[in-house]
Amino acid sequence: MENQTTVSYFLLLEFSKNQHLQFLHFLFFFVLYLTTVATNLLIISAIALDHRLHSPMYFFLMNLALQDLGIVSVIVPKSMINYVIDTRHISYFGCVAQIFLFLAFGSSDFFLLTVMAYDRYVAICNPLHYEMVMNWKYCIEIIILVWVMGVLYGMLHTTGTFSIPFCSNVVNQFFCEIPHLLRLSCSDINLLEVGILVATVIAALGCFTFIIVSYAVIFKTALRIPSEKGRQKALSTCIPHLTVVSMLLLSGCIANLRPPSNTPSYLDFGLTVLYTLLPPMFNPIIYSMRNKNIKSVLSQFWMF
């Protein structure tokens, strides 16, 4: 293939030529997707339907669940559908849409985790000013900004990725992942994409630094609370969020710092699953396990 215009479709990873292994791949994705959708929908329903959870912290958590639903829904169903109809194809514009939506949901997810760190900082370090600072008008404006920044980042990164000419259409991954697409490039370097990647690294480091500094101050303040019950309450609202951030960053770094292989690799597949599919599944579980209010509402759901 000489240039980008000749690519009308891409071929995604064929997990195995063995039908039994293909079925296990489908079953694994089906169970994972069903679990992720069910747990995130439970979180969204609990927060939306119970007035006790109508506060900024839970409002942000509900948006996080929506973003996690978006991430898995963009990449998992296509892989399962390909198994059912016995194909590896994804159209060129289908690949564009998949990358754009994945980046938009994924980046807004990370921006929101940064906002949630700030919310916990204000709640614990400046509790008397919390309602004034984190009022509903401000929270809604923040959420709109988070979603808009995610969409803009998705558009910019997608444009940079597909501005390069492709010499092959074989993507060695179960969805259109950018590192694998860049390996299909006919050109050695693309200044636009390099600029976007540099900006991404700077933004990610900025958010990460903000989160770390926020939690350093939070834990320092929490340890000064005279009441043991007060310390436990303060820390219990932070530990789930810090766990989610750590899991997302650790899995993302492991998967993306390793150069993608030119041939299908089970290691590449496993690392991609680690950072794309497991965090959206575990996020609601981590939050519901550590949050008494959410556990109380979910227990009422089970009674019905």
Short mmCIF file of N, CA, C and O in Angstrom, two decimals, residues 45-109:
data_model
loop_
_atom_site.label_atom_id
_atom_site.label_comp_id
_atom_site.label_asym_id
_atom_site.label_seq_id
_atom_site.Cartn_x
_atom_site.Cartn_y
_atom_site.Cartn_z
N SER A 45 -26.72 4.47 38.79
CA SER A 45 -28.10 4.40 39.29
C SER A 45 -28.18 4.78 40.75
O SER A 45 -29.08 5.52 41.17
N ALA A 46 -27.23 4.26 41.55
CA ALA A 46 -27.24 4.56 42.99
C ALA A 46 -27.10 6.05 43.23
O ALA A 46 -27.82 6.63 44.05
N ILE A 47 -26.17 6.69 42.52
CA ILE A 47 -25.94 8.12 42.73
C ILE A 47 -27.09 8.96 42.20
O ILE A 47 -27.50 9.95 42.83
N ALA A 48 -27.65 8.56 41.07
CA ALA A 48 -28.73 9.34 40.47
C ALA A 48 -30.03 9.24 41.26
O ALA A 48 -30.78 10.22 41.35
N LEU A 49 -30.29 8.08 41.86
CA LEU A 49 -31.59 7.84 42.48
C LEU A 49 -31.64 8.14 43.98
O LEU A 49 -32.73 8.31 44.53
N ASP A 50 -30.49 8.21 44.64
CA ASP A 50 -30.50 8.44 46.09
C ASP A 50 -30.04 9.87 46.39
O ASP A 50 -28.91 10.25 46.07
N HIS A 51 -30.90 10.65 47.05
CA HIS A 51 -30.60 12.05 47.32
C HIS A 51 -29.41 12.23 48.27
O HIS A 51 -28.77 13.28 48.28
N ARG A 52 -29.12 11.20 49.08
CA ARG A 52 -27.99 11.29 50.00
C ARG A 52 -26.65 11.35 49.26
O ARG A 52 -25.65 11.77 49.82
N LEU A 53 -26.65 10.91 48.02
CA LEU A 53 -25.43 10.89 47.23
C LEU A 53 -25.35 12.06 46.26
O LEU A 53 -24.51 12.06 45.36
N HIS A 54 -26.23 13.04 46.43
CA HIS A 54 -26.21 14.21 45.55
C HIS A 54 -25.25 15.27 46.12
O HIS A 54 -25.65 16.28 46.67
N SER A 55 -23.97 14.96 45.96
CA SER A 55 -22.91 15.88 46.41
C SER A 55 -21.82 15.89 45.34
O SER A 55 -21.77 14.99 44.49
N PRO A 56 -20.93 16.89 45.36
CA PRO A 56 -19.89 16.97 44.32
C PRO A 56 -19.06 15.70 44.16
O PRO A 56 -18.79 15.27 43.04
N MET A 57 -18.64 15.08 45.28
CA MET A 57 -17.80 13.89 45.19
C MET A 57 -18.49 12.78 44.40
O MET A 57 -17.88 12.15 43.52
N TYR A 58 -19.77 12.54 44.68
CA TYR A 58 -20.51 11.49 43.99
C TYR A 58 -20.90 11.91 42.57
O TYR A 58 -21.00 11.07 41.68
N PHE A 59 -21.08 13.20 42.35
CA PHE A 59 -21.34 13.72 41.01
C PHE A 59 -20.13 13.43 40.11
O PHE A 59 -20.28 12.99 38.96
N PHE A 60 -18.94 13.66 40.62
CA PHE A 60 -17.72 13.35 39.86
C PHE A 60 -17.60 11.85 39.65
O PHE A 60 -17.20 11.39 38.57
N LEU A 61 -17.93 11.07 40.67
CA LEU A 61 -17.84 9.61 40.57
C LEU A 61 -18.80 9.08 39.51
O LEU A 61 -18.46 8.15 38.77
N MET A 62 -19.99 9.67 39.41
CA MET A 62 -20.95 9.25 38.39
C MET A 62 -20.41 9.52 36.98
O MET A 62 -20.55 8.69 36.08
N ASN A 63 -19.77 10.67 36.80
CA ASN A 63 -19.16 10.98 35.51
C ASN A 63 -18.00 10.04 35.20
O ASN A 63 -17.79 9.66 34.03
N LEU A 64 -17.25 9.66 36.23
CA LEU A 64 -16.16 8.70 36.03
C LEU A 64 -16.72 7.36 35.55
O LEU A 64 -16.14 6.72 34.65
N ALA A 65 -17.84 6.93 36.11
CA ALA A 65 -18.48 5.69 35.69
C ALA A 65 -18.95 5.79 34.24
O ALA A 65 -18.84 4.83 33.47
N LEU A 66 -19.49 6.95 33.84
CA LEU A 66 -19.91 7.16 32.45
C LEU A 66 -18.72 7.06 31.50
O LEU A 66 -18.82 6.46 30.42
N GLN A 67 -17.60 7.65 31.90
CA GLN A 67 -16.40 7.59 31.06
C GLN A 67 -15.87 6.17 30.94
O GLN A 67 -15.46 5.73 29.86
N ASP A 68 -15.90 5.43 32.05
CA ASP A 68 -15.44 4.04 32.02
C ASP A 68 -16.34 3.19 31.12
O ASP A 68 -15.85 2.31 30.39
N LEU A 69 -17.64 3.44 31.17
CA LEU A 69 -18.56 2.75 30.27
C LEU A 69 -18.21 3.05 28.81
O LEU A 69 -18.24 2.17 27.95
N GLY A 70 -17.90 4.31 28.54
CA GLY A 70 -17.55 4.70 27.19
C GLY A 70 -16.30 4.02 26.70
O GLY A 70 -16.23 3.55 25.55
N ILE A 71 -15.27 3.93 27.55
CA ILE A 71 -14.00 3.32 27.16
C ILE A 71 -14.19 1.88 26.70
O ILE A 71 -13.73 1.48 25.63
N VAL A 72 -14.88 1.08 27.53
CA VAL A 72 -15.02 -0.34 27.18
C VAL A 72 -16.00 -0.54 26.02
O VAL A 72 -15.83 -1.45 25.20
N SER A 73 -17.02 0.31 25.91
CA SER A 73 -18.01 0.15 24.86
C SER A 73 -17.47 0.52 23.49
O SER A 73 -17.98 0.08 22.46
N VAL A 74 -16.41 1.31 23.46
CA VAL A 74 -15.80 1.71 22.19
C VAL A 74 -14.97 0.58 21.59
O VAL A 74 -14.90 0.43 20.37
N ILE A 75 -14.32 -0.23 22.44
CA ILE A 75 -13.36 -1.20 21.91
C ILE A 75 -13.76 -2.67 22.05
O ILE A 75 -13.39 -3.49 21.21
N VAL A 76 -14.52 -3.03 23.09
CA VAL A 76 -14.81 -4.44 23.34
C VAL A 76 -15.88 -5.02 22.40
O VAL A 76 -15.68 -6.10 21.83
N PRO A 77 -17.04 -4.36 22.21
CA PRO A 77 -18.08 -4.96 21.35
C PRO A 77 -17.60 -5.28 19.94
O PRO A 77 -17.97 -6.32 19.38
N LYS A 78 -16.77 -4.43 19.34
CA LYS A 78 -16.28 -4.69 17.99
C LYS A 78 -15.48 -5.98 17.93
O LYS A 78 -15.61 -6.77 16.99
N SER A 79 -14.63 -6.21 18.96
CA SER A 79 -13.85 -7.44 19.00
C SER A 79 -14.76 -8.66 19.12
O SER A 79 -14.52 -9.70 18.48
N MET A 80 -15.83 -8.56 19.92
CA MET A 80 -16.75 -9.69 20.08
C MET A 80 -17.57 -9.91 18.80
O MET A 80 -17.81 -11.05 18.40
N ILE A 81 -17.99 -8.83 18.16
CA ILE A 81 -18.75 -8.95 16.91
C ILE A 81 -17.90 -9.61 15.83
O ILE A 81 -18.39 -10.47 15.06
N ASN A 82 -16.62 -9.25 15.76
CA ASN A 82 -15.73 -9.85 14.77
C ASN A 82 -15.63 -11.36 14.97
O ASN A 82 -15.54 -12.12 14.00
N TYR A 83 -15.64 -11.80 16.23
CA TYR A 83 -15.61 -13.24 16.49
C TYR A 83 -16.89 -13.90 15.99
O TYR A 83 -16.85 -14.94 15.33
N VAL A 84 -18.03 -13.27 16.27
CA VAL A 84 -19.33 -13.86 15.92
C VAL A 84 -19.47 -14.02 14.40
O VAL A 84 -19.95 -15.03 13.90
N ILE A 85 -19.03 -12.99 13.65
CA ILE A 85 -19.18 -13.04 12.18
C ILE A 85 -17.91 -13.54 11.50
O ILE A 85 -17.82 -13.53 10.26
N ASP A 86 -16.92 -13.98 12.31
CA ASP A 86 -15.70 -14.59 11.80
C ASP A 86 -14.96 -13.67 10.83
O ASP A 86 -14.75 -14.01 9.65
N THR A 87 -14.56 -12.52 11.31
CA THR A 87 -13.79 -11.57 10.50
C THR A 87 -12.81 -10.82 11.38
O THR A 87 -12.92 -10.84 12.61
N ARG A 88 -11.85 -10.16 10.74
CA ARG A 88 -10.89 -9.32 11.46
C ARG A 88 -11.01 -7.86 11.03
O ARG A 88 -10.26 -7.02 11.50
N HIS A 89 -11.94 -7.56 10.16
CA HIS A 89 -12.00 -6.24 9.53
C HIS A 89 -12.58 -5.16 10.44
O HIS A 89 -13.47 -5.41 11.24
N ILE A 90 -12.02 -3.96 10.28
CA ILE A 90 -12.64 -2.75 10.79
C ILE A 90 -12.40 -1.68 9.72
O ILE A 90 -11.30 -1.57 9.19
N SER A 91 -13.42 -0.95 9.36
CA SER A 91 -13.30 0.03 8.30
C SER A 91 -12.35 1.16 8.70
O SER A 91 -12.10 1.38 9.89
N TYR A 92 -11.85 1.87 7.71
CA TYR A 92 -10.93 2.99 7.97
C TYR A 92 -11.60 4.01 8.88
O TYR A 92 -11.03 4.43 9.89
N PHE A 93 -12.84 4.40 8.55
CA PHE A 93 -13.53 5.41 9.35
C PHE A 93 -14.00 4.82 10.69
O PHE A 93 -14.12 5.56 11.67
N GLY A 94 -14.22 3.51 10.71
CA GLY A 94 -14.52 2.86 11.98
C GLY A 94 -13.32 2.92 12.92
O GLY A 94 -13.47 3.13 14.13
N CYS A 95 -12.13 2.76 12.35
CA CYS A 95 -10.90 2.86 13.14
C CYS A 95 -10.69 4.28 13.64
O CYS A 95 -10.30 4.50 14.79
N VAL A 96 -10.96 5.26 12.77
CA VAL A 96 -10.85 6.67 13.16
C VAL A 96 -11.78 6.97 14.33
O VAL A 96 -11.39 7.59 15.33
N ALA A 97 -13.05 6.53 14.20
CA ALA A 97 -14.04 6.78 15.26
C ALA A 97 -13.64 6.08 16.55
O ALA A 97 -13.79 6.64 17.64
N GLN A 98 -13.11 4.86 16.43
CA GLN A 98 -12.72 4.11 17.63
C GLN A 98 -11.60 4.81 18.38
O GLN A 98 -11.66 4.96 19.62
N ILE A 99 -10.59 5.29 17.66
CA ILE A 99 -9.48 5.99 18.31
C ILE A 99 -9.95 7.30 18.92
O ILE A 99 -9.60 7.65 20.06
N PHE A 100 -10.75 8.06 18.16
CA PHE A 100 -11.22 9.35 18.68
C PHE A 100 -12.02 9.17 19.97
O PHE A 100 -11.77 9.85 20.97
N LEU A 101 -12.97 8.25 19.99
CA LEU A 101 -13.81 8.05 21.16
C LEU A 101 -13.00 7.48 22.33
O LEU A 101 -13.19 7.89 23.48
N PHE A 102 -12.10 6.56 22.04
CA PHE A 102 -11.27 5.98 23.10
C PHE A 102 -10.41 7.06 23.76
O PHE A 102 -10.30 7.13 24.99
N LEU A 103 -9.79 7.92 22.93
CA LEU A 103 -8.96 8.99 23.46
C LEU A 103 -9.79 10.02 24.22
O LEU A 103 -9.37 10.53 25.27
N ALA A 104 -10.98 10.34 23.68
CA ALA A 104 -11.83 11.34 24.34
C ALA A 104 -12.28 10.85 25.72
O ALA A 104 -12.18 11.59 26.71
N PHE A 105 -12.75 9.61 25.79
CA PHE A 105 -13.18 9.06 27.08
C PHE A 105 -11.98 8.86 28.02
O PHE A 105 -12.06 9.17 29.21
N GLY A 106 -10.88 8.33 27.49
CA GLY A 106 -9.71 8.04 28.32
C GLY A 106 -9.07 9.29 28.89
O GLY A 106 -8.73 9.32 30.07
N SER A 107 -8.88 10.32 28.06
CA SER A 107 -8.25 11.55 28.55
C SER A 107 -9.15 12.30 29.51
O SER A 107 -8.69 12.82 30.53
N SER A 108 -10.46 12.34 29.23
CA SER A 108 -11.38 13.01 30.16
C SER A 108 -11.44 12.25 31.49
O SER A 108 -11.60 12.86 32.55
N ASP A 109 -11.25 10.93 31.44
CA ASP A 109 -11.18 10.12 32.65
C ASP A 109 -10.01 10.56 33.52
O ASP A 109 -10.14 10.74 34.74
#
